[in-house]
PDB file of C-alpha atoms in Angstrom:
ATOM      1  CA  MET A   9      -0.150   0.000  -0.151  1.00 43.00           C
ATOM      2  CA  GLN A  10       1.461   3.380  -1.000  1.00 47.00           C
ATOM      3  CA  ASP A  11       1.878   5.794   1.995  1.00 61.00           C
ATOM      4  CA  LYS A  12      -1.056   8.051   1.586  1.00 74.00           C
ATOM      5  CA  PRO A  13      -3.271   9.830   4.043  1.00 79.00           C
ATOM      6  CA  VAL A  14      -5.759   7.578   5.490  1.00 83.00           C
ATOM      7  CA  VAL A  15      -9.384   7.422   4.465  1.00 90.00           C
ATOM      8  CA  GLY A  16     -12.072   5.682   6.276  1.00 89.00           C
ATOM      9  CA  GLY A  17     -15.883   5.060   5.423  1.00 92.00           C
ATOM     10  CA  GLN A  18     -19.136   3.513   6.367  1.00 94.00           C
ATOM     11  CA  ALA A  19     -21.811   2.209   4.587  1.00 96.00           C
ATOM     12  CA  VAL A  20     -25.281   3.717   5.333  1.00 95.00           C
ATOM     13  CA  ILE A  21     -28.678   3.592   3.938  1.00 94.00           C
ATOM     14  CA  GLU A  22     -28.408   3.243   0.101  1.00 95.00           C
ATOM     15  CA  GLY A  23     -24.828   4.852   0.166  1.00 96.00           C
ATOM     16  CA  VAL A  24     -21.681   5.414   1.568  1.00 96.00           C
ATOM     17  CA  MET A  25     -20.037   8.114   3.889  1.00 96.00           C
ATOM     18  CA  MET A  26     -16.318   8.754   3.571  1.00 95.00           C
ATOM     19  CA  ARG A  27     -13.898  10.579   6.061  1.00 92.00           C
ATOM     20  CA  GLY A  28     -10.504  12.125   5.386  1.00 86.00           C
ATOM     21  CA  PHE A  29      -8.478  15.091   4.861  1.00 85.00           C
ATOM     22  CA  GLY A  30     -10.433  16.854   7.794  1.00 85.00           C
ATOM     23  CA  ASN A  31     -13.837  16.302   5.767  1.00 90.00           C
ATOM     24  CA  MET A  32     -16.736  14.045   5.644  1.00 93.00           C
ATOM     25  CA  ALA A  33     -18.851  13.339   2.717  1.00 95.00           C
ATOM     26  CA  MET A  34     -21.948  11.073   2.060  1.00 96.00           C
ATOM     27  CA  ALA A  35     -23.336   9.768  -1.145  1.00 96.00           C
ATOM     28  CA  VAL A  36     -26.645   8.281  -1.567  1.00 96.00           C
ATOM     29  CA  ARG A  37     -28.734   6.781  -4.301  1.00 95.00           C
ATOM     30  CA  GLN A  38     -31.991   8.527  -4.316  1.00 94.00           C
ATOM     31  CA  PRO A  39     -35.374   7.061  -5.448  1.00 92.00           C
ATOM     32  CA  ASN A  40     -35.004   8.851  -8.686  1.00 93.00           C
ATOM     33  CA  GLY A  41     -31.665   7.216  -9.775  1.00 93.00           C
ATOM     34  CA  GLU A  42     -29.768  10.403  -8.864  1.00 95.00           C
ATOM     35  CA  ILE A  43     -26.860  10.400  -6.382  1.00 95.00           C
ATOM     36  CA  ALA A  44     -27.081  13.146  -3.647  1.00 95.00           C
ATOM     37  CA  ILE A  45     -23.883  14.051  -2.182  1.00 95.00           C
ATOM     38  CA  GLU A  46     -23.649  15.948   1.470  1.00 93.00           C
ATOM     39  CA  GLN A  47     -20.461  17.279   2.758  1.00 92.00           C
ATOM     40  CA  GLN A  48     -18.952  18.788   5.838  1.00 90.00           C
ATOM     41  CA  PRO A  49     -15.871  19.551   7.841  1.00 90.00           C
ATOM     42  CA  LEU A  50     -14.807  17.210  10.474  1.00 85.00           C
ATOM     43  CA  ASN A  51     -14.225  19.249  13.787  1.00 84.00           C
ATOM     44  CA  SER A  52     -12.353  16.580  15.880  1.00 85.00           C
ATOM     45  CA  LEU A  53     -11.387  16.940  19.508  1.00 88.00           C
ATOM     46  CA  THR A  54      -7.907  15.851  18.670  1.00 87.00           C
ATOM     47  CA  ASP A  55      -7.564  19.143  16.666  1.00 85.00           C
ATOM     48  CA  LYS A  56      -8.611  21.209  19.438  1.00 87.00           C
ATOM     49  CA  TYR A  57      -6.792  19.459  21.997  1.00 90.00           C
ATOM     50  CA  PRO A  58      -3.643  17.667  20.394  1.00 90.00           C
ATOM     51  CA  ILE A  59      -2.933  15.824  23.502  1.00 94.00           C
ATOM     52  CA  LEU A  60      -5.631  13.683  22.510  1.00 91.00           C
ATOM     53  CA  LYS A  61      -3.504  12.629  19.305  1.00 90.00           C
ATOM     54  CA  GLN A  62      -1.222  10.476  21.554  1.00 93.00           C
ATOM     55  CA  PRO A  63      -1.609   6.656  21.419  1.00 91.00           C
ATOM     56  CA  LEU A  64      -4.508   5.190  23.264  1.00 90.00           C
ATOM     57  CA  LEU A  65      -6.243   8.400  23.720  1.00 93.00           C
ATOM     58  CA  ARG A  66      -6.792   8.918  19.851  1.00 91.00           C
ATOM     59  CA  GLY A  67      -8.433   5.459  19.740  1.00 89.00           C
ATOM     60  CA  MET A  68     -10.967   6.495  22.371  1.00 91.00           C
ATOM     61  CA  VAL A  69     -11.742   9.722  20.644  1.00 91.00           C
ATOM     62  CA  ALA A  70     -11.991   8.092  17.259  1.00 87.00           C
ATOM     63  CA  LEU A  71     -14.352   5.409  18.362  1.00 86.00           C
ATOM     64  CA  GLY A  72     -16.814   8.307  20.183  1.00 88.00           C
ATOM     65  CA  GLU A  73     -16.611  10.550  17.031  1.00 87.00           C
ATOM     66  CA  ALA A  74     -17.312   7.561  14.854  1.00 87.00           C
ATOM     67  CA  LEU A  75     -20.415   6.563  16.908  1.00 86.00           C
ATOM     68  CA  VAL A  76     -21.758  10.107  16.697  1.00 86.00           C
ATOM     69  CA  TYR A  77     -20.926  10.805  12.853  1.00 88.00           C
ATOM     70  CA  GLY A  78     -22.112   7.286  11.947  1.00 88.00           C
ATOM     71  CA  MET A  79     -25.421   7.828  13.567  1.00 87.00           C
ATOM     72  CA  LYS A  80     -25.930  11.151  11.890  1.00 87.00           C
ATOM     73  CA  ALA A  81     -24.897   9.623   8.599  1.00 89.00           C
ATOM     74  CA  LEU A  82     -27.313   6.675   9.040  1.00 88.00           C
ATOM     75  CA  SER A  83     -30.102   9.281   9.872  1.00 86.00           C
ATOM     76  CA  ASN A  84     -29.442  11.437   7.003  1.00 88.00           C
ATOM     77  CA  SER A  85     -29.052   8.761   4.419  1.00 91.00           C
ATOM     78  CA  ALA A  86     -32.425   7.345   5.262  1.00 88.00           C
ATOM     79  CA  GLN A  87     -34.117  10.570   4.573  1.00 86.00           C
ATOM     80  CA  LEU A  88     -32.097  11.068   1.357  1.00 87.00           C
ATOM     81  CA  ALA A  89     -32.982   7.573   0.329  1.00 85.00           C
ATOM     82  CA  GLY A  90     -36.782   8.261   0.864  1.00 79.00           C
ATOM     83  CA  GLU A  91     -37.187   5.732   3.990  1.00 73.00           C
ATOM     84  CA  GLU A  92     -37.666   8.637   6.432  1.00 65.00           C
ATOM     85  CA  GLU A  93     -39.584  11.642   5.995  1.00 62.00           C
ATOM     86  CA  GLU A  94     -37.689  13.716   8.570  1.00 64.00           C
ATOM     87  CA  GLU A  95     -34.260  14.133  10.110  1.00 65.00           C
ATOM     88  CA  LEU A  96     -33.906  13.076  13.633  1.00 65.00           C
ATOM     89  CA  SER A  97     -33.387  15.901  15.909  1.00 69.00           C
ATOM     90  CA  ASP A  98     -30.285  16.090  18.351  1.00 71.00           C
ATOM     91  CA  ARG A  99     -32.435  14.826  21.061  1.00 80.00           C
ATOM     92  CA  GLU A 100     -33.658  12.014  19.103  1.00 78.00           C
ATOM     93  CA  MET A 101     -30.225  11.281  18.023  1.00 74.00           C
ATOM     94  CA  LEU A 102     -28.878  11.141  21.539  1.00 81.00           C
ATOM     95  CA  VAL A 103     -31.733   8.893  22.848  1.00 85.00           C
ATOM     96  CA  THR A 104     -31.016   6.449  19.846  1.00 82.00           C
ATOM     97  CA  MET A 105     -27.398   6.350  20.542  1.00 82.00           C
ATOM     98  CA  PHE A 106     -27.923   6.063  24.288  1.00 87.00           C
ATOM     99  CA  THR A 107     -30.365   3.065  23.646  1.00 90.00           C
ATOM    100  CA  SER A 108     -28.066   1.387  21.092  1.00 88.00           C
ATOM    101  CA  ILE A 109     -25.308   1.612  23.619  1.00 89.00           C
ATOM    102  CA  LEU A 110     -27.351   0.126  26.603  1.00 92.00           C
ATOM    103  CA  LEU A 111     -28.442  -2.692  24.261  1.00 92.00           C
ATOM    104  CA  ALA A 112     -24.796  -3.400  23.281  1.00 91.00           C
ATOM    105  CA  ILE A 113     -23.614  -3.239  26.939  1.00 92.00           C
ATOM    106  CA  GLY A 114     -26.518  -5.607  27.705  1.00 93.00           C
ATOM    107  CA  LEU A 115     -25.793  -8.136  25.221  1.00 91.00           C
ATOM    108  CA  PHE A 116     -22.162  -8.247  25.120  1.00 92.00           C
ATOM    109  CA  ILE A 117     -21.057  -7.230  28.516  1.00 92.00           C
ATOM    110  CA  VAL A 118     -23.929  -8.076  31.183  1.00 93.00           C
ATOM    111  CA  LEU A 119     -25.249 -11.277  29.737  1.00 94.00           C
ATOM    112  CA  PRO A 120     -21.991 -13.106  29.162  1.00 94.00           C
ATOM    113  CA  THR A 121     -20.622 -11.916  32.360  1.00 92.00           C
ATOM    114  CA  PHE A 122     -23.969 -13.188  34.067  1.00 92.00           C
ATOM    115  CA  ILE A 123     -23.680 -16.665  32.225  1.00 93.00           C
ATOM    116  CA  ALA A 124     -20.208 -17.055  33.019  1.00 91.00           C
ATOM    117  CA  LYS A 125     -20.913 -17.083  36.828  1.00 88.00           C
ATOM    118  CA  PHE A 126     -22.389 -20.584  36.708  1.00 91.00           C
ATOM    119  CA  LEU A 127     -18.980 -21.802  35.167  1.00 91.00           C
ATOM    120  CA  LYS A 128     -17.148 -21.358  38.859  1.00 86.00           C
ATOM    121  CA  SER A 129     -18.657 -24.630  39.667  1.00 86.00           C
ATOM    122  CA  TYR A 130     -16.479 -26.423  37.210  1.00 88.00           C
ATOM    123  CA  THR A 131     -13.045 -24.679  37.761  1.00 89.00           C
ATOM    124  CA  GLU A 132     -11.543 -22.395  40.047  1.00 87.00           C
ATOM    125  CA  ASN A 133      -8.722 -21.234  37.723  1.00 91.00           C
ATOM    126  CA  LEU A 134      -9.755 -17.364  37.781  1.00 89.00           C
ATOM    127  CA  MET A 135      -7.871 -16.693  34.721  1.00 90.00           C
ATOM    128  CA  LEU A 136      -9.697 -19.790  32.832  1.00 92.00           C
ATOM    129  CA  LEU A 137     -12.804 -18.395  33.806  1.00 92.00           C
ATOM    130  CA  ASN A 138     -12.144 -14.951  32.511  1.00 92.00           C
ATOM    131  CA  LEU A 139     -11.103 -16.584  29.090  1.00 93.00           C
ATOM    132  CA  LEU A 140     -14.174 -18.732  29.069  1.00 93.00           C
ATOM    133  CA  GLU A 141     -16.156 -15.427  29.701  1.00 94.00           C
ATOM    134  CA  GLY A 142     -14.476 -13.691  26.649  1.00 93.00           C
ATOM    135  CA  LEU A 143     -15.213 -17.000  24.540  1.00 94.00           C
ATOM    136  CA  ILE A 144     -18.940 -16.374  25.494  1.00 95.00           C
ATOM    137  CA  ARG A 145     -18.772 -12.749  24.509  1.00 94.00           C
ATOM    138  CA  LEU A 146     -16.973 -13.534  21.243  1.00 93.00           C
ATOM    139  CA  THR A 147     -19.575 -16.225  20.343  1.00 94.00           C
ATOM    140  CA  PHE A 148     -22.367 -13.965  21.024  1.00 94.00           C
ATOM    141  CA  PHE A 149     -21.079 -11.411  18.679  1.00 92.00           C
ATOM    142  CA  VAL A 150     -20.416 -13.879  15.965  1.00 92.00           C
ATOM    143  CA  ILE A 151     -23.924 -15.048  16.031  1.00 94.00           C
ATOM    144  CA  TYR A 152     -25.258 -11.542  16.223  1.00 93.00           C
ATOM    145  CA  VAL A 153     -23.419 -10.611  12.940  1.00 91.00           C
ATOM    146  CA  ALA A 154     -24.517 -13.948  11.263  1.00 92.00           C
ATOM    147  CA  VAL A 155     -27.946 -13.281  12.261  1.00 94.00           C
ATOM    148  CA  ILE A 156     -28.312  -9.813  10.865  1.00 92.00           C
ATOM    149  CA  SER A 157     -26.369 -10.653   7.792  1.00 90.00           C
ATOM    150  CA  ARG A 158     -29.454 -12.786   6.712  1.00 90.00           C
ATOM    151  CA  VAL A 159     -31.846  -9.762   6.977  1.00 91.00           C
ATOM    152  CA  ARG A 160     -32.444  -8.454   3.290  1.00 88.00           C
ATOM    153  CA  ASP A 161     -32.282  -4.776   4.132  1.00 88.00           C
ATOM    154  CA  ILE A 162     -29.014  -5.387   5.900  1.00 93.00           C
ATOM    155  CA  GLN A 163     -27.648  -7.450   2.926  1.00 94.00           C
ATOM    156  CA  ARG A 164     -28.221  -4.180   0.854  1.00 94.00           C
ATOM    157  CA  VAL A 165     -26.037  -2.104   3.332  1.00 95.00           C
ATOM    158  CA  PHE A 166     -23.417  -4.919   3.300  1.00 96.00           C
ATOM    159  CA  GLU A 167     -23.287  -4.497  -0.275  1.00 97.00           C
ATOM    160  CA  TYR A 168     -22.353  -0.771   0.009  1.00 97.00           C
ATOM    161  CA  HIS A 169     -20.022  -1.791   2.682  1.00 97.00           C
ATOM    162  CA  GLY A 170     -18.185  -3.946   0.062  1.00 97.00           C
ATOM    163  CA  ALA A 171     -18.455  -1.070  -2.347  1.00 97.00           C
ATOM    164  CA  GLU A 172     -16.612   1.330   0.189  1.00 97.00           C
ATOM    165  CA  HIS A 173     -13.787  -1.244   0.751  1.00 97.00           C
ATOM    166  CA  LYS A 174     -13.239  -1.820  -3.041  1.00 97.00           C
ATOM    167  CA  THR A 175     -12.975   1.898  -3.477  1.00 97.00           C
ATOM    168  CA  ILE A 176     -10.693   2.708  -0.670  1.00 95.00           C
ATOM    169  CA  HIS A 177      -8.408  -0.266  -1.849  1.00 95.00           C
ATOM    170  CA  ALA A 178      -8.399   1.533  -5.168  1.00 96.00           C
ATOM    171  CA  TYR A 179      -7.576   4.821  -3.643  1.00 95.00           C
ATOM    172  CA  GLU A 180      -4.718   3.277  -1.672  1.00 91.00           C
ATOM    173  CA  ALA A 181      -3.429   1.404  -4.640  1.00 92.00           C
ATOM    174  CA  GLY A 182      -3.322   4.562  -6.781  1.00 93.00           C
ATOM    175  CA  VAL A 183      -5.674   3.455  -9.568  1.00 95.00           C
ATOM    176  CA  PRO A 184      -8.147   5.561 -11.376  1.00 95.00           C
ATOM    177  CA  LEU A 185     -11.424   6.001  -9.399  1.00 95.00           C
ATOM    178  CA  GLU A 186     -13.377   4.720 -12.017  1.00 96.00           C
ATOM    179  CA  VAL A 187     -15.988   1.734 -11.792  1.00 96.00           C
ATOM    180  CA  GLU A 188     -13.982  -0.647 -14.109  1.00 96.00           C
ATOM    181  CA  TYR A 189     -10.783   0.071 -12.100  1.00 97.00           C
ATOM    182  CA  VAL A 190     -12.259  -0.245  -8.720  1.00 97.00           C
ATOM    183  CA  ARG A 191     -14.581  -3.558  -9.454  1.00 97.00           C
ATOM    184  CA  PRO A 192     -11.690  -6.192  -9.184  1.00 97.00           C
ATOM    185  CA  PHE A 193     -10.595  -5.123  -5.641  1.00 97.00           C
ATOM    186  CA  SER A 194     -11.428  -7.253  -2.708  1.00 96.00           C
ATOM    187  CA  THR A 195     -14.501  -6.380  -0.403  1.00 96.00           C
ATOM    188  CA  LEU A 196     -12.324  -7.212   2.672  1.00 94.00           C
ATOM    189  CA  HIS A 197     -10.035  -4.441   4.120  1.00 92.00           C
ATOM    190  CA  PRO A 198      -7.719  -4.930   7.211  1.00 87.00           C
ATOM    191  CA  ARG A 199      -8.827  -1.427   8.446  1.00 86.00           C
ATOM    192  CA  CYS A 200     -12.488  -2.350   8.821  1.00 89.00           C
ATOM    193  CA  GLY A 201     -14.842  -1.562  11.733  1.00 88.00           C
ATOM    194  CA  THR A 202     -15.862  -5.085  11.707  1.00 90.00           C
ATOM    195  CA  SER A 203     -12.323  -6.146  12.203  1.00 89.00           C
ATOM    196  CA  PHE A 204     -11.930  -3.437  14.928  1.00 90.00           C
ATOM    197  CA  LEU A 205     -14.940  -5.053  16.836  1.00 90.00           C
ATOM    198  CA  LEU A 206     -13.567  -8.488  16.717  1.00 91.00           C
ATOM    199  CA  ILE A 207     -10.083  -7.059  18.041  1.00 92.00           C
ATOM    200  CA  VAL A 208     -11.798  -5.271  21.009  1.00 92.00           C
ATOM    201  CA  MET A 209     -13.401  -8.878  21.791  1.00 92.00           C
ATOM    202  CA  LEU A 210      -9.773 -10.517  21.562  1.00 92.00           C
ATOM    203  CA  VAL A 211      -8.357  -7.703  23.397  1.00 93.00           C
ATOM    204  CA  SER A 212     -10.785  -7.646  26.190  1.00 93.00           C
ATOM    205  CA  MET A 213     -10.322 -11.373  26.749  1.00 91.00           C
ATOM    206  CA  VAL A 214      -6.500 -10.711  27.623  1.00 90.00           C
ATOM    207  CA  VAL A 215      -7.142  -7.586  29.688  1.00 91.00           C
ATOM    208  CA  PHE A 216     -10.042  -9.169  31.752  1.00 91.00           C
ATOM    209  CA  SER A 217      -8.160 -12.466  32.416  1.00 88.00           C
ATOM    210  CA  PHE A 218      -5.980 -10.424  34.761  1.00 87.00           C
ATOM    211  CA  MET A 219      -8.917  -8.953  36.750  1.00 86.00           C
ATOM    212  CA  GLY A 220      -9.555 -11.727  39.050  1.00 87.00           C
ATOM    213  CA  TRP A 221     -12.864 -12.949  39.831  1.00 90.00           C
ATOM    214  CA  PRO A 222     -14.922 -10.330  42.043  1.00 90.00           C
ATOM    215  CA  ASP A 223     -18.830 -10.218  42.594  1.00 90.00           C
ATOM    216  CA  ILE A 224     -20.966 -10.224  39.310  1.00 90.00           C
ATOM    217  CA  TRP A 225     -21.698  -6.337  39.675  1.00 92.00           C
ATOM    218  CA  GLN A 226     -17.806  -5.628  40.098  1.00 92.00           C
ATOM    219  CA  ARG A 227     -17.031  -7.566  37.214  1.00 91.00           C
ATOM    220  CA  ILE A 228     -19.834  -5.887  35.168  1.00 92.00           C
ATOM    221  CA  GLY A 229     -18.595  -2.735  36.313  1.00 93.00           C
ATOM    222  CA  SER A 230     -14.947  -2.993  35.564  1.00 92.00           C
ATOM    223  CA  ARG A 231     -15.668  -4.338  32.281  1.00 92.00           C
ATOM    224  CA  ILE A 232     -17.723  -1.202  31.219  1.00 92.00           C
ATOM    225  CA  LEU A 233     -15.241   1.033  32.738  1.00 93.00           C
ATOM    226  CA  LEU A 234     -12.275  -0.395  30.958  1.00 93.00           C
ATOM    227  CA  MET A 235     -13.946  -0.340  27.468  1.00 91.00           C
ATOM    228  CA  PRO A 236     -12.400   2.864  26.382  1.00 91.00           C
ATOM    229  CA  LEU A 237      -8.922   1.498  27.296  1.00 93.00           C
ATOM    230  CA  ILE A 238      -9.660  -1.587  25.304  1.00 94.00           C
ATOM    231  CA  ALA A 239     -10.854   0.586  22.394  1.00 92.00           C
ATOM    232  CA  GLY A 240      -7.827   2.530  22.531  1.00 93.00           C
ATOM    233  CA  ILE A 241      -5.486  -0.529  22.403  1.00 94.00           C
ATOM    234  CA  SER A 242      -7.464  -2.104  19.605  1.00 92.00           C
ATOM    235  CA  TYR A 243      -7.340   1.042  17.581  1.00 91.00           C
ATOM    236  CA  GLU A 244      -3.643   1.176  17.728  1.00 91.00           C
ATOM    237  CA  ILE A 245      -3.519  -2.430  16.569  1.00 90.00           C
ATOM    238  CA  ILE A 246      -5.974  -1.938  13.743  1.00 86.00           C
ATOM    239  CA  ARG A 247      -4.085   1.255  12.742  1.00 85.00           C
ATOM    240  CA  TYR A 248      -0.867  -0.787  12.680  1.00 86.00           C
ATOM    241  CA  ALA A 249      -2.394  -3.562  10.631  1.00 82.00           C
ATOM    242  CA  GLY A 250      -3.721  -1.051   8.154  1.00 74.00           C
ATOM    243  CA  ARG A 251      -0.345   0.575   7.443  1.00 79.00           C
ATOM    244  CA  ASN A 252       1.500  -2.837   7.313  1.00 82.00           C
ATOM    245  CA  ALA A 253      -0.909  -5.067   5.442  1.00 73.00           C
ATOM    246  CA  GLN A 254       2.004  -6.464   3.424  1.00 78.00           C
ATOM    247  CA  SER A 255       3.891  -7.810   6.498  1.00 85.00           C
ATOM    248  CA  SER A 256       3.852 -11.582   6.926  1.00 85.00           C
ATOM    249  CA  LEU A 257       2.924 -11.414  10.501  1.00 83.00           C
ATOM    250  CA  VAL A 258       0.027  -9.050   9.888  1.00 84.00           C
ATOM    251  CA  SER A 259      -1.097 -11.012   7.143  1.00 85.00           C
ATOM    252  CA  VAL A 260      -1.616 -14.070   9.221  1.00 86.00           C
ATOM    253  CA  LEU A 261      -2.980 -11.879  12.288  1.00 83.00           C
ATOM    254  CA  ILE A 262      -5.837  -9.937  10.347  1.00 87.00           C
ATOM    255  CA  VAL A 263      -7.058 -13.361   8.836  1.00 90.00           C
ATOM    256  CA  PRO A 264      -9.977 -13.623  11.518  1.00 91.00           C
ATOM    257  CA  GLY A 265     -11.053 -10.245  10.913  1.00 90.00           C
ATOM    258  CA  LEU A 266     -11.153 -10.776   7.307  1.00 91.00           C
ATOM    259  CA  LEU A 267     -12.985 -14.059   7.574  1.00 92.00           C
ATOM    260  CA  LEU A 268     -15.627 -12.196   9.867  1.00 93.00           C
ATOM    261  CA  GLN A 269     -15.904  -9.399   7.093  1.00 94.00           C
ATOM    262  CA  LYS A 270     -17.302 -12.160   4.831  1.00 94.00           C
ATOM    263  CA  LEU A 271     -20.255 -11.809   6.838  1.00 93.00           C
ATOM    264  CA  THR A 272     -20.564  -7.953   6.902  1.00 95.00           C
ATOM    265  CA  THR A 273     -19.610  -7.386   2.971  1.00 96.00           C
ATOM    266  CA  ARG A 274     -21.377  -8.453  -0.090  1.00 96.00           C
ATOM    267  CA  GLU A 275     -20.052  -8.041  -3.649  1.00 97.00           C
ATOM    268  CA  PRO A 276     -21.552  -4.674  -4.882  1.00 97.00           C
ATOM    269  CA  ASP A 277     -22.931  -3.923  -8.448  1.00 96.00           C
ATOM    270  CA  GLY A 278     -21.642  -1.084 -10.519  1.00 96.00           C
ATOM    271  CA  GLU A 279     -24.073   1.472  -9.440  1.00 97.00           C
ATOM    272  CA  GLN A 280     -23.035   0.951  -5.718  1.00 97.00           C
ATOM    273  CA  ILE A 281     -19.555   1.298  -6.575  1.00 97.00           C
ATOM    274  CA  GLU A 282     -20.160   4.445  -8.515  1.00 97.00           C
ATOM    275  CA  VAL A 283     -21.876   5.872  -5.278  1.00 97.00           C
ATOM    276  CA  ALA A 284     -18.763   4.764  -3.023  1.00 97.00           C
ATOM    277  CA  ILE A 285     -16.392   6.559  -5.405  1.00 97.00           C
ATOM    278  CA  LYS A 286     -18.653   9.617  -5.570  1.00 97.00           C
ATOM    279  CA  ALA A 287     -18.350   9.884  -1.705  1.00 96.00           C
ATOM    280  CA  LEU A 288     -14.572   9.353  -1.849  1.00 96.00           C
ATOM    281  CA  GLN A 289     -14.061  12.160  -4.452  1.00 95.00           C
ATOM    282  CA  ALA A 290     -15.915  14.259  -2.500  1.00 95.00           C
ATOM    283  CA  VAL A 291     -13.320  14.312   0.551  1.00 94.00           C
ATOM    284  CA  LEU A 292     -10.509  14.255  -1.721  1.00 91.00           C
ATOM    285  CA  PRO A 293      -8.452  17.482  -2.127  1.00 84.00           C
ATOM    286  CA  ALA A 294      -8.544  18.965  -5.779  1.00 64.00           C
ATOM    287  CA  ALA A 295      -4.750  17.933  -6.201  1.00 48.00           C
ATOM    288  CA  VAL A 296      -5.474  14.446  -5.471  1.00 54.00           C
ATOM    289  CA  SER A 297      -8.512  14.684  -8.001  1.00 51.00           C
ATOM    290  CA  VAL A 298      -6.339  16.089 -10.787  1.00 48.00           C
ATOM    291  CA  GLU A 299      -4.017  13.211 -10.102  1.00 52.00           C
ATOM    292  CA  GLN A 300      -6.492  10.603 -10.679  1.00 53.00           C
ATOM    293  CA  GLU A 301      -7.591  12.337 -14.018  1.00 49.00           C
ATOM    294  CA  GLN A 302      -4.194  12.013 -15.174  1.00 48.00           C
ATOM    295  CA  GLU A 303      -3.739   8.460 -14.329  1.00 49.00           C
ATOM    296  CA  ILE A 304      -6.936   7.855 -16.395  1.00 46.00           C
ATOM    297  CA  GLU A 305      -5.435   9.597 -19.340  1.00 48.00           C
ATOM    298  CA  ILE A 306      -2.102   7.390 -18.992  1.00 43.00           C
ATOM    299  CA  ILE A 307      -4.218   4.062 -18.585  1.00 46.00           C
ATOM    300  CA  GLU A 308      -6.572   4.690 -21.498  1.00 45.00           C
ATOM    301  CA  GLY A 309      -3.639   5.921 -23.733  1.00 43.00           C
ATOM    302  CA  LYS A 310      -5.114   9.482 -24.218  1.00 39.00           C
TER     303      LYS A 310
END
């Protein structure tokens, strides 16, 4: 991969959101077939408070901002795609985000921790108990992803997820951002949110294995309080993997995340790739866009 500024993205309703170069852009296919594009500057806390750019801290900030921007993008895309009549207010957005976080905590922290308490009658090895709890959490996560991947509407989003990955691969490889050049690339990417969540699960297994075995409420509380730290560690791992994807060691370590992405991505069609390209082009600086046009002329022999 060429040493280019990092660009990230997210699939939304009938579209793709891209983030990079201090901007965010979302492209959505509307019911009339046209592509609507929304752009806005990114005002990251790391720009206002440079200390937050330090390792671990930047991962915590990135996760929080990804949740905020991601929820807003989903809401706006649903409106542009004609699936919602009105955009969610800030208060409704906050309630939705808070509810989603509570559900995630309940399913992936509280429930696995509660189930794991019954394992103590089979072993007194505290490290093993914590690792088994982590395996239960990981199993819940994989089952959850597998179940939602079968929902038709979600499959459509996963196709745009594949288009997003293909387009970012093409950008990183330096090929022209045209459908025919983007299509051959993989729908899997080492720097993906799916892989990040899997790493969070694995890192939490390691961290929690050293936490002993206090009562259930202390275990639940400690797991919730340590999640920002675990997110920070996981962010550094996924960042390293994305920048060193050609390393033999990294190639082996990212395999589980790539396999899981087979559930969260689908092969997109040309129109979906076109939407992803429009989203990426909207965040690229003018100089990069000119460079891409020159590459097209060279490849096509103009």
